[in-house]
Amino acid sequence: MKAAPFNYLRPASVTEACEALADDAEARVLAGGQTLVPMLAMRLARPSLLVDITRLDELGAIEDSGEGIAIGAAVRQAVALRSDLIAREVPLLAAALPNVGHPPTRARGTVGGSVAHGDPSAEIALAATILDARIVFLADGEEEVMTPEDFFIGPTVTMAPMGGLLTRVIFPKRPSGRVGAGFREVASRRSDYAFASAGAQVVLDAEGKCIEALLGIGAVGDVPVAVDVSGLAGTGLGEKDIQDAVETALEDLECVEDLHATASYRRRAAARLAGQALEDARVAAMGEAA
Amino acid sequence: MKTNLTVNGQQVQIDVEPRVTLLDALRDELGLKGTHAGCEHGVCGACTVEIDGEAVRSCLILGVQCDGTEVTTIEGVAPAPGEMDIIQDSFCATHGLQCGYCTPGMILAAKTLLAKNRDPSDEEIREAISGNICRCTGYGQIVEAVRLAARRLRESNAAAVEAGQ
Ligand SMILES: Cc1cc2nc3c(=O)[nH]c(=O)nc-3n(C[C@@H](O)[C@H](O)[C@H](O)COP(=O)(O)OP(=O)(O)OC[C@H]3O[C@@H](n4cnc5c(N)ncnc54)[C@H](O)[C@@H]3O)c2cc1C
Ligand code: FES
Ligand code: FES
């Protein structure tokens, strides 16, 4: 388990990083390294150059950019998990983050790296898909902004521009009203890669009636998917309401089979987790002042 | 590539190829064999060290990335040669180890937890070691070891405060 040789660059600016990536088609961005370094060790990746972006201050902020909460590409998952701004404004991402790997992998792994890698079981990618976040790349001196739906096209296959640098992911801020989020998954050990996962966000009115409900499923197919549970609006999110909505929403859910789980297991698990995530979201929203 | 870092309180310089992980640099360049190589691709946690106060997998960080960082390995945990610190001693007291392969990683994961949280719940202890695999002891006694270490650290602090230190 030793990587093949490569060169290493710690650029002083985003401009220098982009130049290095543009100059060499075999160059690759190194963010937290929690996925890339294992790939190097197994020689699944053999880049000529690694461009380490983790010390670029320009990419290190979590900020309210007006259009949403922008998370720079160098922001570690552990830092995002401790962020009050994310907890307050993007509760679904806050609920997803504890499920991303383990404390030591979150101490290094970045939010942007998880999105750039595009693993179908990535919790951050699922949260981005449900909330319709914006994924921002810099390539050839031009910014390219993509929706998750356009960006994730297959298992670890994305529409990332050649030689591009993901600079930030922008999550929309919570809607007004009583908002709650829930995130559930099953994995072989706590917070490892999931076999099936579900994230949900609901908005309730003063009486506890649902105004808006969002749901998404990860890890069961080629990409994380948002599914339609808009029918829950107007209901009280009772057990039966949720069960019916989930059943309809997951009717056409495509599930893959691998050595960890069969497609039918994934389908059943997804339905159960979806119900739990919606119920968690309802309880969290009820806890907010009317 | 020449890289300067602090390992167990000492300034060191390593001169390694970029592909050398911190794990290999510690073991092969600095002779610190206490950090164990298990899977070498991020799954087992045997290689866990502390970098700038956080538990990190040393097989998933390149040596050259550690420029300017402070690294603590299992060799830096004990207060003096031949002695054990409270966490190490607690692992012995509760039979929190058998073959010892996972133990340096477990102890470093526990150390960073206890530095931030002196009174962790069992849930928090399990979360802290969730990325560390033990193939022989069983996790019950390891959780017990961390719980005992937490109590002893709290009590030793209380004693120090009472003594006006
Ligand atoms: C034991 C273990 C358990 C894990 N469990 C989970 C889990 O449950 N859920 C989960 O989602 N992940 C999990 N991971 C992976 C997660 O920890 C990684 O952090 C994440 O997948 C990648 O982020 P990174 O910052 O480490 O990126 P890296 O490993 O540095 O990069 C990953 C890929 O993305 C590219 N890339 C990274 N940043 C950019 C950028 N800014 N612009 C362009 N390309 C970029 C790299 O070139 C590389 O191809 C786990 C990892 C381990 C070791
Ligand atoms: S050796 Fe690093 S995680 Fe297994
Ligand atoms: S004591 Fe043997 S692996 Fe944990």
PDB file of C-alpha atoms in Angstrom, chain A residues 19-274:
ATOM      1  CA  GLU A  19      -2.421  27.712 -13.122  1.00  0.00           C
ATOM      2  CA  ALA A  20      -0.808  24.513 -11.889  1.00  0.00           C
ATOM      3  CA  LEU A  21      -4.005  22.568 -12.599  1.00  0.00           C
ATOM      4  CA  ALA A  22      -4.346  24.093 -16.067  1.00  0.00           C
ATOM      5  CA  ASP A  23      -0.713  23.369 -16.950  1.00  0.00           C
ATOM      6  CA  ASP A  24      -0.789  19.655 -16.243  1.00  0.00           C
ATOM      7  CA  ALA A  25      -3.690  17.401 -17.211  1.00  0.00           C
ATOM      8  CA  GLU A  26      -2.476  14.768 -14.717  1.00  0.00           C
ATOM      9  CA  ALA A  27      -2.443  17.192 -11.787  1.00  0.00           C
ATOM     10  CA  ARG A  28      -5.015  16.742  -9.069  1.00  0.00           C
ATOM     11  CA  VAL A  29      -6.373  18.803  -6.200  1.00  0.00           C
ATOM     12  CA  LEU A  30      -5.491  17.528  -2.736  1.00  0.00           C
ATOM     13  CA  ALA A  31      -7.997  18.692  -0.142  1.00  0.00           C
ATOM     14  CA  GLY A  32      -8.485  16.661   3.041  1.00  0.00           C
ATOM     15  CA  GLY A  33      -6.946  13.593   1.434  1.00  0.00           C
ATOM     16  CA  GLN A  34      -9.370  11.250   3.196  1.00  0.00           C
ATOM     17  CA  THR A  35     -10.440   9.775  -0.129  1.00  0.00           C
ATOM     18  CA  LEU A  36      -7.578  10.711  -2.413  1.00  0.00           C
ATOM     19  CA  VAL A  37      -4.746   9.359  -0.235  1.00  0.00           C
ATOM     20  CA  PRO A  38      -6.338   5.876   0.004  1.00  0.00           C
ATOM     21  CA  MET A  39      -6.786   5.983  -3.785  1.00  0.00           C
ATOM     22  CA  LEU A  40      -3.100   6.817  -4.145  1.00  0.00           C
ATOM     23  CA  ALA A  41      -2.144   4.036  -1.738  1.00  0.00           C
ATOM     24  CA  MET A  42      -4.165   1.515  -3.742  1.00  0.00           C
ATOM     25  CA  ARG A  43      -2.838   3.072  -6.949  1.00  0.00           C
ATOM     26  CA  LEU A  44      -6.357   3.708  -8.174  1.00  0.00           C
ATOM     27  CA  ALA A  45      -5.097   7.216  -8.863  1.00  0.00           C
ATOM     28  CA  ARG A  46      -1.644   8.063 -10.242  1.00  0.00           C
ATOM     29  CA  PRO A  47      -1.461  11.828 -10.583  1.00  0.00           C
ATOM     30  CA  SER A  48       1.766  13.568 -11.584  1.00  0.00           C
ATOM     31  CA  LEU A  49       1.192  16.463  -9.212  1.00  0.00           C
ATOM     32  CA  LEU A  50      -0.897  17.134  -6.125  1.00  0.00           C
ATOM     33  CA  VAL A  51      -1.997  20.711  -5.551  1.00  0.00           C
ATOM     34  CA  ASP A  52      -2.636  21.090  -1.815  1.00  0.00           C
ATOM     35  CA  ILE A  53      -5.330  23.721  -1.323  1.00  0.00           C
ATOM     36  CA  THR A  54      -5.917  23.265   2.402  1.00  0.00           C
ATOM     37  CA  ARG A  55      -3.805  26.223   3.494  1.00  0.00           C
ATOM     38  CA  LEU A  56      -5.373  28.754   1.138  1.00  0.00           C
ATOM     39  CA  ASP A  57      -7.069  31.370   3.337  1.00  0.00           C
ATOM     40  CA  GLU A  58      -9.112  32.467   0.321  1.00  0.00           C
ATOM     41  CA  LEU A  59     -10.915  29.112   0.505  1.00  0.00           C
ATOM     42  CA  GLY A  60     -11.167  28.888   4.286  1.00  0.00           C
ATOM     43  CA  ALA A  61     -14.334  30.797   5.140  1.00  0.00           C
ATOM     44  CA  ILE A  62     -17.900  29.897   6.026  1.00  0.00           C
ATOM     45  CA  GLU A  63     -19.864  33.061   5.314  1.00  0.00           C
ATOM     46  CA  ASP A  64     -23.251  34.505   4.595  1.00  0.00           C
ATOM     47  CA  SER A  65     -22.764  35.607   1.009  1.00  0.00           C
ATOM     48  CA  GLY A  66     -26.257  37.029   0.610  1.00  0.00           C
ATOM     49  CA  GLU A  67     -27.309  34.255  -1.797  1.00  0.00           C
ATOM     50  CA  GLY A  68     -26.696  31.675   0.919  1.00  0.00           C
ATOM     51  CA  ILE A  69     -24.119  30.192   3.230  1.00  0.00           C
ATOM     52  CA  ALA A  70     -20.923  29.813   1.207  1.00  0.00           C
ATOM     53  CA  ILE A  71     -18.515  27.153   2.414  1.00  0.00           C
ATOM     54  CA  GLY A  72     -14.976  27.525   1.057  1.00  0.00           C
ATOM     55  CA  ALA A  73     -13.221  24.496  -0.409  1.00  0.00           C
ATOM     56  CA  ALA A  74     -10.648  24.339   2.382  1.00  0.00           C
ATOM     57  CA  VAL A  75     -13.244  24.179   5.179  1.00  0.00           C
ATOM     58  CA  ARG A  76     -12.889  20.948   7.133  1.00  0.00           C
ATOM     59  CA  GLN A  77     -15.946  18.868   7.955  1.00  0.00           C
ATOM     60  CA  ALA A  78     -15.117  19.172  11.683  1.00  0.00           C
ATOM     61  CA  VAL A  79     -15.088  22.968  11.408  1.00  0.00           C
ATOM     62  CA  ALA A  80     -18.407  22.965   9.541  1.00  0.00           C
ATOM     63  CA  LEU A  81     -19.836  20.726  12.264  1.00  0.00           C
ATOM     64  CA  ARG A  82     -18.842  23.266  14.937  1.00  0.00           C
ATOM     65  CA  SER A  83     -20.139  26.245  12.949  1.00  0.00           C
ATOM     66  CA  ASP A  84     -22.990  28.179  14.586  1.00  0.00           C
ATOM     67  CA  LEU A  85     -23.812  29.789  11.253  1.00  0.00           C
ATOM     68  CA  ILE A  86     -24.388  26.379   9.626  1.00  0.00           C
ATOM     69  CA  ALA A  87     -26.300  25.071  12.643  1.00  0.00           C
ATOM     70  CA  ARG A  88     -28.603  28.093  12.493  1.00  0.00           C
ATOM     71  CA  GLU A  89     -28.996  28.613   8.759  1.00  0.00           C
ATOM     72  CA  VAL A  90     -28.490  25.165   7.185  1.00  0.00           C
ATOM     73  CA  PRO A  91     -29.928  22.738   9.746  1.00  0.00           C
ATOM     74  CA  LEU A  92     -30.082  19.847   7.267  1.00  0.00           C
ATOM     75  CA  LEU A  93     -26.347  20.046   6.574  1.00  0.00           C
ATOM     76  CA  ALA A  94     -25.747  20.278  10.329  1.00  0.00           C
ATOM     77  CA  ALA A  95     -27.801  17.091  10.786  1.00  0.00           C
ATOM     78  CA  ALA A  96     -25.905  15.313   8.001  1.00  0.00           C
ATOM     79  CA  LEU A  97     -22.362  16.176   9.114  1.00  0.00           C
ATOM     80  CA  PRO A  98     -22.102  13.918  12.201  1.00  0.00           C
ATOM     81  CA  ASN A  99     -22.663  10.972   9.842  1.00  0.00           C
ATOM     82  CA  VAL A 100     -19.690  11.811   7.629  1.00  0.00           C
ATOM     83  CA  GLY A 101     -16.904   9.439   8.638  1.00  0.00           C
ATOM     84  CA  HIS A 102     -15.320   9.604  12.082  1.00  0.00           C
ATOM     85  CA  PRO A 103     -13.813  12.424  14.164  1.00  0.00           C
ATOM     86  CA  PRO A 104     -10.294  11.814  12.727  1.00  0.00           C
ATOM     87  CA  THR A 105     -11.523  11.804   9.110  1.00  0.00           C
ATOM     88  CA  ARG A 106     -13.658  14.901   9.728  1.00  0.00           C
ATOM     89  CA  ALA A 107     -10.648  16.682  11.225  1.00  0.00           C
ATOM     90  CA  ARG A 108      -9.022  16.546   7.769  1.00  0.00           C
ATOM     91  CA  GLY A 109     -11.780  15.929   5.210  1.00  0.00           C
ATOM     92  CA  THR A 110     -13.372  18.967   3.594  1.00  0.00           C
ATOM     93  CA  VAL A 111     -16.950  19.792   2.639  1.00  0.00           C
ATOM     94  CA  GLY A 112     -15.802  20.703  -0.878  1.00  0.00           C
ATOM     95  CA  GLY A 113     -13.744  17.529  -1.325  1.00  0.00           C
ATOM     96  CA  SER A 114     -16.750  15.404  -0.507  1.00  0.00           C
ATOM     97  CA  VAL A 115     -18.815  17.192  -3.151  1.00  0.00           C
ATOM     98  CA  ALA A 116     -15.997  17.145  -5.731  1.00  0.00           C
ATOM     99  CA  HIS A 117     -15.505  13.410  -5.239  1.00  0.00           C
ATOM    100  CA  GLY A 118     -19.194  12.645  -5.806  1.00  0.00           C
ATOM    101  CA  ASP A 119     -19.553   9.407  -3.868  1.00  0.00           C
ATOM    102  CA  PRO A 120     -23.218   8.304  -4.108  1.00  0.00           C
ATOM    103  CA  SER A 121     -23.263   7.692  -0.349  1.00  0.00           C
ATOM    104  CA  ALA A 122     -21.794  11.087   0.584  1.00  0.00           C
ATOM    105  CA  GLU A 123     -24.057  12.744   3.137  1.00  0.00           C
ATOM    106  CA  ILE A 124     -22.903  16.241   2.177  1.00  0.00           C
ATOM    107  CA  ALA A 125     -23.743  15.571  -1.477  1.00  0.00           C
ATOM    108  CA  LEU A 126     -27.196  14.391  -0.402  1.00  0.00           C
ATOM    109  CA  ALA A 127     -27.791  17.522   1.692  1.00  0.00           C
ATOM    110  CA  ALA A 128     -26.630  19.649  -1.263  1.00  0.00           C
ATOM    111  CA  THR A 129     -29.022  17.793  -3.580  1.00  0.00           C
ATOM    112  CA  ILE A 130     -32.040  18.121  -1.282  1.00  0.00           C
ATOM    113  CA  LEU A 131     -31.442  21.824  -0.677  1.00  0.00           C
ATOM    114  CA  ASP A 132     -30.451  22.529  -4.300  1.00  0.00           C
ATOM    115  CA  ALA A 133     -27.133  24.083  -3.323  1.00  0.00           C
ATOM    116  CA  ARG A 134     -24.783  25.710  -5.831  1.00  0.00           C
ATOM    117  CA  ILE A 135     -21.428  24.156  -6.666  1.00  0.00           C
ATOM    118  CA  VAL A 136     -18.885  26.707  -7.824  1.00  0.00           C
ATOM    119  CA  PHE A 137     -15.810  25.813  -9.891  1.00  0.00           C
ATOM    120  CA  LEU A 138     -13.063  28.013 -11.230  1.00  0.00           C
ATOM    121  CA  ALA A 139     -11.611  26.835 -14.550  1.00  0.00           C
ATOM    122  CA  ASP A 140      -9.779  28.810 -17.236  1.00  0.00           C
ATOM    123  CA  GLY A 141     -10.280  31.940 -15.186  1.00  0.00           C
ATOM    124  CA  GLU A 142     -14.059  31.569 -15.429  1.00  0.00           C
ATOM    125  CA  GLU A 143     -16.509  30.702 -12.682  1.00  0.00           C
ATOM    126  CA  GLU A 144     -18.875  27.894 -13.439  1.00  0.00           C
ATOM    127  CA  VAL A 145     -21.898  27.430 -11.189  1.00  0.00           C
ATOM    128  CA  MET A 146     -23.718  24.103 -11.214  1.00  0.00           C
ATOM    129  CA  THR A 147     -26.731  22.569  -9.533  1.00  0.00           C
ATOM    130  CA  PRO A 148     -26.230  19.203  -7.783  1.00  0.00           C
ATOM    131  CA  GLU A 149     -28.675  17.630 -10.200  1.00  0.00           C
ATOM    132  CA  ASP A 150     -26.475  18.624 -13.129  1.00  0.00           C
ATOM    133  CA  PHE A 151     -23.200  18.007 -11.336  1.00  0.00           C
ATOM    134  CA  PHE A 152     -23.589  14.454  -9.985  1.00  0.00           C
ATOM    135  CA  ILE A 153     -24.023  12.131 -12.941  1.00  0.00           C
ATOM    136  CA  GLY A 154     -22.788   8.743 -11.710  1.00  0.00           C
ATOM    137  CA  PRO A 155     -20.885   7.011  -8.924  1.00  0.00           C
ATOM    138  CA  THR A 156     -17.892   9.359  -8.399  1.00  0.00           C
ATOM    139  CA  VAL A 157     -18.546  10.760 -11.862  1.00  0.00           C
ATOM    140  CA  THR A 158     -19.266  14.483 -12.004  1.00  0.00           C
ATOM    141  CA  MET A 159     -19.463  17.326 -14.474  1.00  0.00           C
ATOM    142  CA  ALA A 160     -16.429  19.022 -12.913  1.00  0.00           C
ATOM    143  CA  PRO A 161     -14.686  21.057 -15.611  1.00  0.00           C
ATOM    144  CA  MET A 162     -11.246  19.777 -16.710  1.00  0.00           C
ATOM    145  CA  GLY A 163      -8.507  21.291 -14.616  1.00  0.00           C
ATOM    146  CA  GLY A 164     -11.116  23.038 -12.509  1.00  0.00           C
ATOM    147  CA  LEU A 165     -10.941  23.969  -8.853  1.00  0.00           C
ATOM    148  CA  LEU A 166     -14.060  23.779  -6.745  1.00  0.00           C
ATOM    149  CA  THR A 167     -13.907  27.017  -4.763  1.00  0.00           C
ATOM    150  CA  ARG A 168     -17.071  26.875  -2.684  1.00  0.00           C
ATOM    151  CA  VAL A 169     -20.451  25.269  -2.172  1.00  0.00           C
ATOM    152  CA  ILE A 170     -23.329  27.622  -1.466  1.00  0.00           C
ATOM    153  CA  PHE A 171     -26.227  26.286   0.583  1.00  0.00           C
ATOM    154  CA  PRO A 172     -29.488  28.239   0.602  1.00  0.00           C
ATOM    155  CA  LYS A 173     -30.463  29.671   3.965  1.00  0.00           C
ATOM    156  CA  ARG A 174     -33.338  28.171   5.900  1.00  0.00           C
ATOM    157  CA  PRO A 175     -36.790  29.331   4.893  1.00  0.00           C
ATOM    158  CA  SER A 176     -38.817  31.366   7.379  1.00  0.00           C
ATOM    159  CA  GLY A 177     -41.179  29.573   9.713  1.00  0.00           C
ATOM    160  CA  ARG A 178     -40.510  26.702  12.100  1.00  0.00           C
ATOM    161  CA  VAL A 179     -37.840  24.644  10.361  1.00  0.00           C
ATOM    162  CA  GLY A 180     -36.587  21.220  11.343  1.00  0.00           C
ATOM    163  CA  ALA A 181     -34.214  18.739   9.749  1.00  0.00           C
ATOM    164  CA  GLY A 182     -33.538  15.034  10.131  1.00  0.00           C
ATOM    165  CA  PHE A 183     -30.876  12.712   8.801  1.00  0.00           C
ATOM    166  CA  ARG A 184     -30.740   8.924   9.117  1.00  0.00           C
ATOM    167  CA  GLU A 185     -28.541   6.218   7.656  1.00  0.00           C
ATOM    168  CA  VAL A 186     -27.447   2.599   7.997  1.00  0.00           C
ATOM    169  CA  ALA A 187     -23.784   1.667   7.669  1.00  0.00           C
ATOM    170  CA  SER A 188     -21.578  -1.238   8.664  1.00  0.00           C
ATOM    171  CA  ARG A 189     -20.155   0.789  11.527  1.00  0.00           C
ATOM    172  CA  ARG A 190     -21.197   4.069  13.039  1.00  0.00           C
ATOM    173  CA  SER A 191     -21.036   6.956  10.587  1.00  0.00           C
ATOM    174  CA  ASP A 192     -19.062   5.044   7.984  1.00  0.00           C
ATOM    175  CA  TYR A 193     -20.103   4.974   4.317  1.00  0.00           C
ATOM    176  CA  ALA A 194     -23.848   4.367   4.293  1.00  0.00           C
ATOM    177  CA  PHE A 195     -25.739   1.578   2.497  1.00  0.00           C
ATOM    178  CA  ALA A 196     -28.812   3.781   2.511  1.00  0.00           C
ATOM    179  CA  SER A 197     -29.462   7.256   3.870  1.00  0.00           C
ATOM    180  CA  ALA A 198     -32.264   9.784   4.029  1.00  0.00           C
ATOM    181  CA  GLY A 199     -32.359  13.491   4.756  1.00  0.00           C
ATOM    182  CA  ALA A 200     -35.465  15.598   5.338  1.00  0.00           C
ATOM    183  CA  GLN A 201     -36.403  19.172   6.049  1.00  0.00           C
ATOM    184  CA  VAL A 202     -39.853  20.430   6.989  1.00  0.00           C
ATOM    185  CA  VAL A 203     -41.364  23.843   7.636  1.00  0.00           C
ATOM    186  CA  LEU A 204     -44.331  24.091   9.987  1.00  0.00           C
ATOM    187  CA  ASP A 205     -46.784  26.888  10.664  1.00  0.00           C
ATOM    188  CA  ALA A 206     -47.759  28.099  14.133  1.00  0.00           C
ATOM    189  CA  GLU A 207     -50.319  25.289  14.496  1.00  0.00           C
ATOM    190  CA  GLY A 208     -47.800  22.610  13.549  1.00  0.00           C
ATOM    191  CA  LYS A 209     -49.164  22.112  10.044  1.00  0.00           C
ATOM    192  CA  CYS A 210     -46.676  21.369   7.331  1.00  0.00           C
ATOM    193  CA  ILE A 211     -46.000  24.202   4.878  1.00  0.00           C
ATOM    194  CA  GLU A 212     -43.142  22.584   2.998  1.00  0.00           C
ATOM    195  CA  ALA A 213     -41.385  19.205   3.078  1.00  0.00           C
ATOM    196  CA  LEU A 214     -38.172  18.123   1.347  1.00  0.00           C
ATOM    197  CA  LEU A 215     -36.785  14.602   1.195  1.00  0.00           C
ATOM    198  CA  GLY A 216     -33.791  12.960  -0.426  1.00  0.00           C
ATOM    199  CA  ILE A 217     -32.249   9.512  -0.543  1.00  0.00           C
ATOM    200  CA  GLY A 218     -28.553   8.698  -0.764  1.00  0.00           C
ATOM    201  CA  ALA A 219     -26.324   5.648  -1.156  1.00  0.00           C
ATOM    202  CA  VAL A 220     -28.905   3.439  -2.864  1.00  0.00           C
ATOM    203  CA  GLY A 221     -28.281   4.412  -6.485  1.00  0.00           C
ATOM    204  CA  ASP A 222     -25.702   6.040  -8.726  1.00  0.00           C
ATOM    205  CA  VAL A 223     -26.247   9.526  -7.327  1.00  0.00           C
ATOM    206  CA  PRO A 224     -28.072  11.086  -4.371  1.00  0.00           C
ATOM    207  CA  VAL A 225     -31.633  11.998  -5.331  1.00  0.00           C
ATOM    208  CA  ALA A 226     -34.241  14.478  -4.159  1.00  0.00           C
ATOM    209  CA  VAL A 227     -37.733  12.999  -4.217  1.00  0.00           C
ATOM    210  CA  ASP A 228     -41.094  14.725  -4.236  1.00  0.00           C
ATOM    211  CA  VAL A 229     -43.005  14.830  -0.955  1.00  0.00           C
ATOM    212  CA  SER A 230     -44.741  18.132  -1.645  1.00  0.00           C
ATOM    213  CA  GLY A 231     -48.027  16.310  -0.948  1.00  0.00           C
ATOM    214  CA  LEU A 232     -47.198  16.551   2.764  1.00  0.00           C
ATOM    215  CA  ALA A 233     -47.940  20.285   2.702  1.00  0.00           C
ATOM    216  CA  GLY A 234     -51.169  20.953   4.537  1.00  0.00           C
ATOM    217  CA  THR A 235     -50.997  17.779   6.614  1.00  0.00           C
ATOM    218  CA  GLY A 236     -50.047  17.482  10.270  1.00  0.00           C
ATOM    219  CA  LEU A 237     -47.200  15.084   9.365  1.00  0.00           C
ATOM    220  CA  GLY A 238     -48.917  12.213  11.130  1.00  0.00           C
ATOM    221  CA  GLU A 239     -47.482   8.716  10.900  1.00  0.00           C
ATOM    222  CA  LYS A 240     -49.895   7.758   8.125  1.00  0.00           C
ATOM    223  CA  ASP A 241     -49.299  10.976   6.166  1.00  0.00           C
ATOM    224  CA  ILE A 242     -45.561  10.357   6.206  1.00  0.00           C
ATOM    225  CA  GLN A 243     -45.867   6.675   5.346  1.00  0.00           C
ATOM    226  CA  ASP A 244     -48.113   7.356   2.356  1.00  0.00           C
ATOM    227  CA  ALA A 245     -45.965  10.207   1.054  1.00  0.00           C
ATOM    228  CA  VAL A 246     -42.770   8.155   1.343  1.00  0.00           C
ATOM    229  CA  GLU A 247     -44.352   5.185  -0.387  1.00  0.00           C
ATOM    230  CA  THR A 248     -45.427   7.300  -3.352  1.00  0.00           C
ATOM    231  CA  ALA A 249     -42.179   9.247  -3.497  1.00  0.00           C
ATOM    232  CA  LEU A 250     -40.004   6.125  -3.567  1.00  0.00           C
ATOM    233  CA  GLU A 251     -42.095   4.175  -6.066  1.00  0.00           C
ATOM    234  CA  ASP A 252     -39.578   4.597  -8.884  1.00  0.00           C
ATOM    235  CA  LEU A 253     -36.443   4.706  -6.742  1.00  0.00           C
ATOM    236  CA  GLU A 254     -33.580   2.956  -8.499  1.00  0.00           C
ATOM    237  CA  CYS A 255     -31.480   0.843  -6.158  1.00  0.00           C
ATOM    238  CA  VAL A 256     -28.185  -0.880  -6.860  1.00  0.00           C
ATOM    239  CA  GLU A 257     -26.973  -4.196  -5.574  1.00  0.00           C
ATOM    240  CA  ASP A 258     -23.432  -4.842  -4.311  1.00  0.00           C
ATOM    241  CA  LEU A 259     -21.640  -7.088  -1.868  1.00  0.00           C
ATOM    242  CA  HIS A 260     -22.861  -5.005   1.071  1.00  0.00           C
ATOM    243  CA  ALA A 261     -26.578  -4.971   0.380  1.00  0.00           C
ATOM    244  CA  THR A 262     -29.156  -6.154  -2.100  1.00  0.00           C
ATOM    245  CA  ALA A 263     -31.317  -3.727  -4.046  1.00  0.00           C
ATOM    246  CA  SER A 264     -34.439  -4.823  -2.206  1.00  0.00           C
ATOM    247  CA  TYR A 265     -32.751  -4.301   1.179  1.00  0.00           C
ATOM    248  CA  ARG A 266     -31.706  -0.823   0.105  1.00  0.00           C
ATOM    249  CA  ARG A 267     -35.242  -0.016  -1.010  1.00  0.00           C
ATOM    250  CA  ARG A 268     -36.777  -1.138   2.284  1.00  0.00           C
ATOM    251  CA  ALA A 269     -34.086   0.590   4.329  1.00  0.00           C
ATOM    252  CA  ALA A 270     -34.509   3.812   2.352  1.00  0.00           C
ATOM    253  CA  ALA A 271     -38.262   3.853   2.982  1.00  0.00           C
ATOM    254  CA  ARG A 272     -37.818   3.265   6.696  1.00  0.00           C
ATOM    255  CA  LEU A 273     -35.034   5.844   7.030  1.00  0.00           C
ATOM    256  CA  ALA A 274     -37.063   8.380   5.041  1.00  0.00           C
TER     257      ALA A 274
END
